[in-house]
CSV table of C-alpha atoms in Angstrom, one decimal:
chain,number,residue,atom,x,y,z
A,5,UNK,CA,56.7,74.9,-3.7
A,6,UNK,CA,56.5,71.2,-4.9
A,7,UNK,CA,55.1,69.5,-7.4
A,8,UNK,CA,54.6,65.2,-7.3
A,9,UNK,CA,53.0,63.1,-9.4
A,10,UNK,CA,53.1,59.2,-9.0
A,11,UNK,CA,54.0,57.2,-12.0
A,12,UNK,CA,50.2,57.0,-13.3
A,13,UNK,CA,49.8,60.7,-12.5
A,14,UNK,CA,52.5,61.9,-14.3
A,15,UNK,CA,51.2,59.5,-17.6
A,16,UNK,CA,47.8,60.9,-17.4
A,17,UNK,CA,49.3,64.4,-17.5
A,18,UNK,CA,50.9,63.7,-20.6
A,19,UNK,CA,47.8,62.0,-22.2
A,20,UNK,CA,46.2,65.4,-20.7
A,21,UNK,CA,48.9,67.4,-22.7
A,22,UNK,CA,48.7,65.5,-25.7
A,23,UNK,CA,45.0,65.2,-26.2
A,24,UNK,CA,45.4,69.5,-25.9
A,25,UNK,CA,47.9,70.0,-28.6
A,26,UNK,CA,45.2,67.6,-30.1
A,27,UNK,CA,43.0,69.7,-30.0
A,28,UNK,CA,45.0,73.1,-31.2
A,29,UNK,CA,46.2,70.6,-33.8
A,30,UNK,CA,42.6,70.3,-35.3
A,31,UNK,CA,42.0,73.9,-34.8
A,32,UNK,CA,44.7,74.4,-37.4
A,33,UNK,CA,47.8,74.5,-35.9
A,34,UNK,CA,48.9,71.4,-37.7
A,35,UNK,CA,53.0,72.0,-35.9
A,36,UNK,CA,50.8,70.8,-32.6
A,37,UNK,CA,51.2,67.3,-33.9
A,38,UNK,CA,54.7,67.3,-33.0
A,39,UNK,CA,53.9,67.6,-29.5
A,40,UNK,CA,51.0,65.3,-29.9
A,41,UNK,CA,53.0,62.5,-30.6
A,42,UNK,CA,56.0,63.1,-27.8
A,43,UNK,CA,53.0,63.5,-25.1
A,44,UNK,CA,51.1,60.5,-26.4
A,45,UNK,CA,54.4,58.5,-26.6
A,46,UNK,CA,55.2,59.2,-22.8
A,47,UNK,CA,52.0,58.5,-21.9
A,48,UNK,CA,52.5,55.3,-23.3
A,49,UNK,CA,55.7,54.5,-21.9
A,50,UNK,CA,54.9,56.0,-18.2
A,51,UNK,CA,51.6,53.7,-18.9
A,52,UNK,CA,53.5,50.2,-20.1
A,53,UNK,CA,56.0,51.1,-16.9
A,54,UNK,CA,52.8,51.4,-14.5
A,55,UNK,CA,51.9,47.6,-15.3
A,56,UNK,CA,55.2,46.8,-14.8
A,57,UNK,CA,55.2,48.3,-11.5
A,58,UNK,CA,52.8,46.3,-10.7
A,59,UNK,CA,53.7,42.9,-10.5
A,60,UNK,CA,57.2,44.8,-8.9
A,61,UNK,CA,58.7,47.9,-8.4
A,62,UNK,CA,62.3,46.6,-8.6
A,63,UNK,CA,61.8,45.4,-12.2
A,64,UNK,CA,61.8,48.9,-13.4
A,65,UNK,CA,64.8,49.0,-13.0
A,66,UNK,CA,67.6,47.8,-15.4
A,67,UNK,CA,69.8,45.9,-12.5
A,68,UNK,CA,66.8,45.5,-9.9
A,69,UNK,CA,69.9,43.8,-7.3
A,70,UNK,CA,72.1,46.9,-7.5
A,71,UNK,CA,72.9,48.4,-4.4
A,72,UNK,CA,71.7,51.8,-5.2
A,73,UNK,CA,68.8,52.2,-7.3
A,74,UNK,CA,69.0,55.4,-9.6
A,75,UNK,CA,66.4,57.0,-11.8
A,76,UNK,CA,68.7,56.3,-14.9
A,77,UNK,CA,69.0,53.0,-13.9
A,78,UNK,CA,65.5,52.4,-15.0
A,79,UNK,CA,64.0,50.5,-17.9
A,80,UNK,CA,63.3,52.1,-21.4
A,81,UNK,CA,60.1,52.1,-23.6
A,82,UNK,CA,61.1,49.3,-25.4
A,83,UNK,CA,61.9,47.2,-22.5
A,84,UNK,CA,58.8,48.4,-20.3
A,85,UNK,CA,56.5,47.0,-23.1
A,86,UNK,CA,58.8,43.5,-23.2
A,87,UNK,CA,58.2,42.8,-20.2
A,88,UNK,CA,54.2,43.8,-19.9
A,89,UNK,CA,54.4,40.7,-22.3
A,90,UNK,CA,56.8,38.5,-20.5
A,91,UNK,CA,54.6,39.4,-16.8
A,92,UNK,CA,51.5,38.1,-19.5
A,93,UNK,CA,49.2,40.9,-20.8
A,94,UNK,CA,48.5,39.3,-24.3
A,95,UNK,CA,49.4,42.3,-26.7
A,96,UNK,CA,47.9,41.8,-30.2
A,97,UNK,CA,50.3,42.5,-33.0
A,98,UNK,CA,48.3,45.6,-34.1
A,99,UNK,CA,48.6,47.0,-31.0
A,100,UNK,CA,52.6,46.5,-30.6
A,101,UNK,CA,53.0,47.6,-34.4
A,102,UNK,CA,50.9,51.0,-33.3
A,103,UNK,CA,53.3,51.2,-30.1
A,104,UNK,CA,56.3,50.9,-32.1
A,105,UNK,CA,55.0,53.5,-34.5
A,106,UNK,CA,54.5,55.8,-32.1
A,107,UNK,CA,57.8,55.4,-30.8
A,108,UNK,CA,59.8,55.3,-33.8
A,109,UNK,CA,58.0,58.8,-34.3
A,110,UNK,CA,58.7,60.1,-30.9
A,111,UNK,CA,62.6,59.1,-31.6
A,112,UNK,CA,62.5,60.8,-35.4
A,113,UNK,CA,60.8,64.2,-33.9
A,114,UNK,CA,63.1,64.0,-30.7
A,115,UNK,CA,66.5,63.5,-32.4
A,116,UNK,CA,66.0,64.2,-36.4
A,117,UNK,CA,63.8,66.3,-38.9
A,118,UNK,CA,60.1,66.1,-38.6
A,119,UNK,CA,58.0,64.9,-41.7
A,120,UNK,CA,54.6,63.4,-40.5
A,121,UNK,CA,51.8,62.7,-42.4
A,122,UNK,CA,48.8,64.4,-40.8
A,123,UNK,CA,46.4,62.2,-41.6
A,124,UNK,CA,48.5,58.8,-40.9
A,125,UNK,CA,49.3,60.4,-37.5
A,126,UNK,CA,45.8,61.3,-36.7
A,127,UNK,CA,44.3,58.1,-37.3
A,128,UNK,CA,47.5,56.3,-35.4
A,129,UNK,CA,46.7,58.6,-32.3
A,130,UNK,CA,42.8,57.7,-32.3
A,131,UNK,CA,44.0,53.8,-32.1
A,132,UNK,CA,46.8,53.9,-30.1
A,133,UNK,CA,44.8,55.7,-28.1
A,134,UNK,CA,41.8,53.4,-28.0
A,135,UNK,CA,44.1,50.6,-27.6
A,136,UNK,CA,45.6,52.2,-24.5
A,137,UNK,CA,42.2,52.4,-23.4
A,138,UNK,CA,41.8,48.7,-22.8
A,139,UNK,CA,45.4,48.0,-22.1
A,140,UNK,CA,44.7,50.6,-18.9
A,141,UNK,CA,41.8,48.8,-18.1
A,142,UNK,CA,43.6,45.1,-18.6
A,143,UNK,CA,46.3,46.0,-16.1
A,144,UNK,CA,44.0,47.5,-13.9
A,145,UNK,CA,44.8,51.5,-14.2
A,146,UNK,CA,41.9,53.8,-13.5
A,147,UNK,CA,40.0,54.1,-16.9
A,148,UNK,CA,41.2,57.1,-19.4
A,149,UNK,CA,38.1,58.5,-19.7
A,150,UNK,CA,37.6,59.2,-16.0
A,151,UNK,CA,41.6,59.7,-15.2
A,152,UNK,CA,42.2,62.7,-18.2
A,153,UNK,CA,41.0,66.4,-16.8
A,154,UNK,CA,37.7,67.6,-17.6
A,155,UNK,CA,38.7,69.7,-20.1
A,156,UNK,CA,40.5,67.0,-22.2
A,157,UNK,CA,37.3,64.2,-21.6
A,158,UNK,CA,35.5,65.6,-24.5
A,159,UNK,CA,38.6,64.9,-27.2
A,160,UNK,CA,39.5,61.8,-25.7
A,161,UNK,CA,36.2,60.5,-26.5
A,162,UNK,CA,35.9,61.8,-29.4
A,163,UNK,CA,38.9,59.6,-30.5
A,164,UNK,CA,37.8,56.5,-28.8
A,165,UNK,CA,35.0,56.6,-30.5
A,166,UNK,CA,36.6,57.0,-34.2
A,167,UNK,CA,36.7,53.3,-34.5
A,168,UNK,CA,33.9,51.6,-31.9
């Protein structure tokens, strides 16, 4: 048995995973943010890393000339979104303050304690999220709303539309 997802595949699954601990999150399970944030924060990695792909595949990777490219030779988060802006996508400051948010999070919960503030994180989430939305659709990605599974659709609207 196999399982394969393509780079955009295996982001929407996160989102997918993300916007369901959302949900339990809201249903009271407020440890479910955790996970929120780790899922969302892939999502928008494995999303940044799609645009990159692209304009090439080679410049996901650290040394794109090596002879032998390796899956741990490839770029990082912080790099993936550089370059989205050096390739040209005009990221506003909000949106690369949100982005660094989410990751500075992702790195506290991943290698640290966890102390989030529900509220700050929830409203972070619903922007991130609806600015993903438009950077998905900038670079040319299938829309979020028609990518996620059915079952998440319903939350993921529900936080694009917290601040249309």
């Amino acid at each position: 048995m196999r399982h394969e997802l393509n780079l955009w595949g295996n982001a929407v699954d996160s989102l997918n995973e993300g916007l369901r601990c959302y949900d339990k999150a809201l249903n009271g399970d407020v440890g479910a943010y955790k996970y929120v944030v780790t899922h969302i924060a892939h999502f928008l990695e494995l999303m940044f890393k799609r645009a990159v792909q692209s304009e090439h595949r080679l410049l996901l990777h650290r040394i794109p000339s090596a002879r032998e490219l390796k899956p741990e030779s490839m770029i990082g988060f912080g790099e993936a979104v550089a370059l989205v802006q050096n390739i040209g996508f005009k990221l506003d400051a909000g949106f690369l303050a949100r982005v660094r948010a989410i990751q500075q999070l992702r790195n506290q919960i991943m290698h640290s304690h966890v102390q989030i503030e529900i509220s700050d994180v929830a409203q972070l989430i619903a922007t991130v999220l609806q600015d993903a939305s438009w950077f998905a659709e900038a670079s040319h990605a299938p829309a979020l709303v028609i990518s996620v599974a059915d079952d998440c659709r319903h939350t993921l609207l529900k936080l694009l539309d917290v601040h249309s």
